[in-house]
């Protein structure tokens, strides 16, 4: 009933094999539709992690982390606590963070508790959020090797 059409046949014809100078090379990568984004990693409420977490994906913290967290999108749940530096493209804090927060977009919701400095490109702090620290805007807050301003000893001019 159905037959395979020779138009859709991916293999070369026998006569074309001799003409093909690229025989033996790896075929080009498939350029189909992009793959679906994997779901966020969820650290459940009964989980305590001691150590650093680093991923290019999304992380949803519902438990406790004692260490630095680096991700693409980081969500700190309402009952969660992170003790360490938080660094992500997008940071949403519903719970508690004790340490520095670095992100392109940082959002503290009304239930957020942050004790530490926030370095951001854009920030939103909802009414009711508790925040102790300083806020600094930078064009690239995720850059870790930022130049420090030269300092001078008392009575000296800064060195250039």
PDB file of C-alpha atoms in Angstrom:
ATOM      1  CA  UNK A   1       0.000   0.000   0.000  1.00  0.00           C
ATOM      2  CA  UNK A   2       2.780   2.468   0.918  1.00  0.00           C
ATOM      3  CA  UNK A   3       6.093   2.587  -0.864  1.00  0.00           C
ATOM      4  CA  UNK A   4       9.269   4.512  -0.194  1.00  0.00           C
ATOM      5  CA  UNK A   5       9.859   7.270  -2.696  1.00  0.00           C
ATOM      6  CA  UNK A   6      13.304   7.553  -4.255  1.00  0.00           C
ATOM      7  CA  UNK A   7      13.098  11.345  -3.860  1.00  0.00           C
ATOM      8  CA  UNK A   8      13.308  10.999  -0.079  1.00  0.00           C
ATOM      9  CA  UNK A   9      16.084   8.391  -0.196  1.00  0.00           C
ATOM     10  CA  UNK A  10      18.912   9.893   1.917  1.00  0.00           C
ATOM     11  CA  UNK A  11      21.626   7.570   0.602  1.00  0.00           C
ATOM     12  CA  UNK A  12      23.713   8.381  -2.482  1.00  0.00           C
ATOM     13  CA  UNK A  13      23.190   6.485  -5.700  1.00  0.00           C
ATOM     14  CA  UNK A  14      25.832   3.974  -6.715  1.00  0.00           C
ATOM     15  CA  UNK A  15      27.035   6.239  -9.558  1.00  0.00           C
ATOM     16  CA  UNK A  16      27.389   9.193  -7.141  1.00  0.00           C
ATOM     17  CA  UNK A  17      29.654   7.278  -4.744  1.00  0.00           C
ATOM     18  CA  UNK A  18      32.636   7.658  -7.067  1.00  0.00           C
ATOM     19  CA  UNK A  19      32.015  11.396  -7.528  1.00  0.00           C
ATOM     20  CA  UNK A  20      31.673  12.064  -3.811  1.00  0.00           C
ATOM     21  CA  UNK A  21      35.014  13.488  -2.633  1.00  0.00           C
ATOM     22  CA  UNK A  22      33.718  13.861   0.904  1.00  0.00           C
ATOM     23  CA  UNK A  23      33.197  10.155   1.435  1.00  0.00           C
ATOM     24  CA  UNK A  24      34.351   9.074   4.873  1.00  0.00           C
ATOM     25  CA  UNK A  25      33.805  12.485   6.488  1.00  0.00           C
ATOM     26  CA  UNK A  26      31.232  12.836   9.223  1.00  0.00           C
ATOM     27  CA  UNK A  27      27.835  14.010   8.015  1.00  0.00           C
ATOM     28  CA  UNK A  28      26.737  17.536   8.965  1.00  0.00           C
ATOM     29  CA  UNK A  29      24.820  17.970  12.199  1.00  0.00           C
ATOM     30  CA  UNK A  30      21.055  17.915  11.964  1.00  0.00           C
ATOM     31  CA  UNK A  31      19.556  21.384  12.076  1.00  0.00           C
ATOM     32  CA  UNK A  32      16.004  20.511  13.022  1.00  0.00           C
ATOM     33  CA  UNK A  33      13.788  22.264  15.524  1.00  0.00           C
ATOM     34  CA  UNK A  34      15.445  23.166  18.842  1.00  0.00           C
ATOM     35  CA  UNK A  35      15.077  20.622  21.610  1.00  0.00           C
ATOM     36  CA  UNK A  36      12.687  21.337  24.448  1.00  0.00           C
ATOM     37  CA  UNK A  37      14.144  23.037  27.510  1.00  0.00           C
ATOM     38  CA  UNK A  38      14.516  20.591  30.403  1.00  0.00           C
ATOM     39  CA  UNK A  39      12.408  21.256  33.499  1.00  0.00           C
ATOM     40  CA  UNK A  40      13.895  23.048  36.509  1.00  0.00           C
ATOM     41  CA  UNK A  41      15.777  21.025  39.087  1.00  0.00           C
ATOM     42  CA  UNK A  42      13.808  21.062  42.333  1.00  0.00           C
ATOM     43  CA  UNK A  43      15.576  20.791  45.676  1.00  0.00           C
ATOM     44  CA  UNK A  44      12.749  19.636  47.919  1.00  0.00           C
ATOM     45  CA  UNK A  45      11.846  21.094  51.314  1.00  0.00           C
ATOM     46  CA  UNK A  46      13.329  18.164  53.256  1.00  0.00           C
ATOM     47  CA  UNK A  47      16.720  18.464  51.531  1.00  0.00           C
ATOM     48  CA  UNK A  48      19.854  20.029  53.097  1.00  0.00           C
ATOM     49  CA  UNK A  49      22.772  20.520  50.726  1.00  0.00           C
ATOM     50  CA  UNK A  50      26.197  21.440  52.051  1.00  0.00           C
ATOM     51  CA  UNK A  51      28.334  22.497  49.091  1.00  0.00           C
ATOM     52  CA  UNK A  52      28.143  24.539  45.923  1.00  0.00           C
ATOM     53  CA  UNK A  53      25.632  24.060  43.114  1.00  0.00           C
ATOM     54  CA  UNK A  54      26.463  25.046  39.531  1.00  0.00           C
ATOM     55  CA  UNK A  55      24.271  24.502  36.478  1.00  0.00           C
ATOM     56  CA  UNK A  56      23.357  26.158  33.191  1.00  0.00           C
ATOM     57  CA  UNK A  57      19.735  25.174  33.792  1.00  0.00           C
ATOM     58  CA  UNK A  58      17.040  26.349  36.176  1.00  0.00           C
ATOM     59  CA  UNK A  59      16.944  25.560  39.903  1.00  0.00           C
ATOM     60  CA  UNK A  60      14.022  25.787  42.317  1.00  0.00           C
ATOM     61  CA  UNK A  61      15.248  25.646  45.933  1.00  0.00           C
ATOM     62  CA  UNK A  62      12.616  24.621  48.471  1.00  0.00           C
ATOM     63  CA  UNK A  63      15.017  23.245  51.112  1.00  0.00           C
ATOM     64  CA  UNK A  64      18.303  24.506  52.554  1.00  0.00           C
ATOM     65  CA  UNK A  65      21.600  25.134  50.794  1.00  0.00           C
ATOM     66  CA  UNK A  66      24.807  25.981  52.622  1.00  0.00           C
ATOM     67  CA  UNK A  67      27.039  27.016  49.739  1.00  0.00           C
ATOM     68  CA  UNK A  68      27.046  29.055  46.544  1.00  0.00           C
ATOM     69  CA  UNK A  69      24.355  28.546  43.909  1.00  0.00           C
ATOM     70  CA  UNK A  70      24.884  29.422  40.228  1.00  0.00           C
ATOM     71  CA  UNK A  71      22.161  28.840  37.660  1.00  0.00           C
ATOM     72  CA  UNK A  72      20.294  30.360  34.725  1.00  0.00           C
ATOM     73  CA  UNK A  73      17.048  30.926  36.637  1.00  0.00           C
ATOM     74  CA  UNK A  74      17.115  30.541  40.402  1.00  0.00           C
ATOM     75  CA  UNK A  75      13.957  30.554  42.479  1.00  0.00           C
ATOM     76  CA  UNK A  76      14.286  30.457  46.257  1.00  0.00           C
ATOM     77  CA  UNK A  77      11.030  29.094  47.656  1.00  0.00           C
ATOM     78  CA  UNK A  78       9.101  30.647  50.523  1.00  0.00           C
ATOM     79  CA  UNK A  79      10.340  28.156  53.114  1.00  0.00           C
ATOM     80  CA  UNK A  80      13.853  27.844  51.656  1.00  0.00           C
ATOM     81  CA  UNK A  81      17.174  29.181  52.953  1.00  0.00           C
ATOM     82  CA  UNK A  82      20.385  29.727  50.983  1.00  0.00           C
ATOM     83  CA  UNK A  83      23.515  30.595  52.954  1.00  0.00           C
ATOM     84  CA  UNK A  84      26.072  31.610  50.351  1.00  0.00           C
ATOM     85  CA  UNK A  85      26.428  33.622  47.173  1.00  0.00           C
ATOM     86  CA  UNK A  86      23.599  33.406  44.671  1.00  0.00           C
ATOM     87  CA  UNK A  87      24.369  34.087  41.001  1.00  0.00           C
ATOM     88  CA  UNK A  88      21.941  33.706  38.098  1.00  0.00           C
ATOM     89  CA  UNK A  89      20.589  35.503  35.056  1.00  0.00           C
ATOM     90  CA  UNK A  90      17.212  35.686  36.799  1.00  0.00           C
ATOM     91  CA  UNK A  91      16.888  35.477  40.584  1.00  0.00           C
ATOM     92  CA  UNK A  92      13.508  35.299  42.336  1.00  0.00           C
ATOM     93  CA  UNK A  93      13.645  35.279  46.125  1.00  0.00           C
ATOM     94  CA  UNK A  94      10.536  34.204  48.020  1.00  0.00           C
ATOM     95  CA  UNK A  95      12.451  32.812  51.010  1.00  0.00           C
ATOM     96  CA  UNK A  96      15.714  33.615  52.806  1.00  0.00           C
ATOM     97  CA  UNK A  97      19.160  34.350  51.381  1.00  0.00           C
ATOM     98  CA  UNK A  98      22.135  35.055  53.622  1.00  0.00           C
ATOM     99  CA  UNK A  99      24.896  36.205  51.298  1.00  0.00           C
ATOM    100  CA  UNK A 100      25.485  38.185  48.135  1.00  0.00           C
ATOM    101  CA  UNK A 101      22.922  38.095  45.324  1.00  0.00           C
ATOM    102  CA  UNK A 102      24.169  38.690  41.762  1.00  0.00           C
ATOM    103  CA  UNK A 103      21.794  38.695  38.806  1.00  0.00           C
ATOM    104  CA  UNK A 104      20.768  40.420  35.627  1.00  0.00           C
ATOM    105  CA  UNK A 105      17.185  40.493  36.913  1.00  0.00           C
ATOM    106  CA  UNK A 106      16.620  40.247  40.663  1.00  0.00           C
ATOM    107  CA  UNK A 107      13.174  40.130  42.241  1.00  0.00           C
ATOM    108  CA  UNK A 108      12.424  40.100  45.953  1.00  0.00           C
ATOM    109  CA  UNK A 109       8.830  39.150  46.628  1.00  0.00           C
ATOM    110  CA  UNK A 110       6.861  40.234  49.681  1.00  0.00           C
ATOM    111  CA  UNK A 111       7.975  37.122  51.615  1.00  0.00           C
ATOM    112  CA  UNK A 112      11.701  37.545  50.825  1.00  0.00           C
ATOM    113  CA  UNK A 113      14.366  37.896  53.534  1.00  0.00           C
ATOM    114  CA  UNK A 114      17.799  38.906  52.189  1.00  0.00           C
ATOM    115  CA  UNK A 115      20.830  39.609  54.355  1.00  0.00           C
ATOM    116  CA  UNK A 116      23.597  40.639  51.994  1.00  0.00           C
ATOM    117  CA  UNK A 117      24.492  42.869  49.086  1.00  0.00           C
ATOM    118  CA  UNK A 118      22.608  42.760  45.799  1.00  0.00           C
ATOM    119  CA  UNK A 119      24.425  43.423  42.527  1.00  0.00           C
ATOM    120  CA  UNK A 120      21.985  43.651  39.629  1.00  0.00           C
ATOM    121  CA  UNK A 121      21.142  45.089  36.235  1.00  0.00           C
ATOM    122  CA  UNK A 122      17.435  45.406  37.049  1.00  0.00           C
ATOM    123  CA  UNK A 123      15.741  44.924  40.412  1.00  0.00           C
ATOM    124  CA  UNK A 124      12.225  44.742  41.802  1.00  0.00           C
ATOM    125  CA  UNK A 125      11.495  44.744  45.526  1.00  0.00           C
ATOM    126  CA  UNK A 126       7.904  44.139  46.545  1.00  0.00           C
ATOM    127  CA  UNK A 127       6.328  45.764  49.576  1.00  0.00           C
ATOM    128  CA  UNK A 128       6.895  43.627  52.665  1.00  0.00           C
ATOM    129  CA  UNK A 129      10.271  42.225  51.591  1.00  0.00           C
ATOM    130  CA  UNK A 130      12.977  42.372  54.278  1.00  0.00           C
ATOM    131  CA  UNK A 131      16.402  43.452  53.009  1.00  0.00           C
ATOM    132  CA  UNK A 132      19.598  44.298  54.881  1.00  0.00           C
ATOM    133  CA  UNK A 133      22.576  45.230  52.734  1.00  0.00           C
ATOM    134  CA  UNK A 134      23.522  47.439  49.837  1.00  0.00           C
ATOM    135  CA  UNK A 135      22.212  47.560  46.296  1.00  0.00           C
ATOM    136  CA  UNK A 136      24.527  48.202  43.364  1.00  0.00           C
ATOM    137  CA  UNK A 137      23.598  48.412  39.698  1.00  0.00           C
ATOM    138  CA  UNK A 138      26.078  47.059  37.122  1.00  0.00           C
ATOM    139  CA  UNK A 139      25.733  46.463  33.401  1.00  0.00           C
ATOM    140  CA  UNK A 140      27.276  43.006  33.837  1.00  0.00           C
ATOM    141  CA  UNK A 141      26.664  41.868  37.426  1.00  0.00           C
ATOM    142  CA  UNK A 142      27.652  38.273  36.616  1.00  0.00           C
ATOM    143  CA  UNK A 143      31.221  39.203  35.684  1.00  0.00           C
ATOM    144  CA  UNK A 144      33.449  37.818  38.412  1.00  0.00           C
ATOM    145  CA  UNK A 145      36.714  39.427  37.296  1.00  0.00           C
ATOM    146  CA  UNK A 146      35.572  43.032  37.513  1.00  0.00           C
ATOM    147  CA  UNK A 147      38.357  45.589  37.832  1.00  0.00           C
ATOM    148  CA  UNK A 148      38.729  47.199  41.203  1.00  0.00           C
ATOM    149  CA  UNK A 149      39.454  50.880  41.531  1.00  0.00           C
ATOM    150  CA  UNK A 150      43.038  51.611  42.578  1.00  0.00           C
ATOM    151  CA  UNK A 151      43.367  52.609  46.179  1.00  0.00           C
ATOM    152  CA  UNK A 152      45.795  55.084  47.686  1.00  0.00           C
ATOM    153  CA  UNK A 153      47.488  55.157  51.031  1.00  0.00           C
ATOM    154  CA  UNK A 154      46.596  58.176  53.179  1.00  0.00           C
ATOM    155  CA  UNK A 155      48.262  61.266  51.723  1.00  0.00           C
ATOM    156  CA  UNK A 156      49.051  59.621  48.340  1.00  0.00           C
ATOM    157  CA  UNK A 157      47.382  60.001  44.956  1.00  0.00           C
ATOM    158  CA  UNK A 158      45.862  56.844  43.455  1.00  0.00           C
ATOM    159  CA  UNK A 159      48.212  54.889  41.175  1.00  0.00           C
ATOM    160  CA  UNK A 160      47.173  54.631  37.545  1.00  0.00           C
TER     161      UNK A 160
END
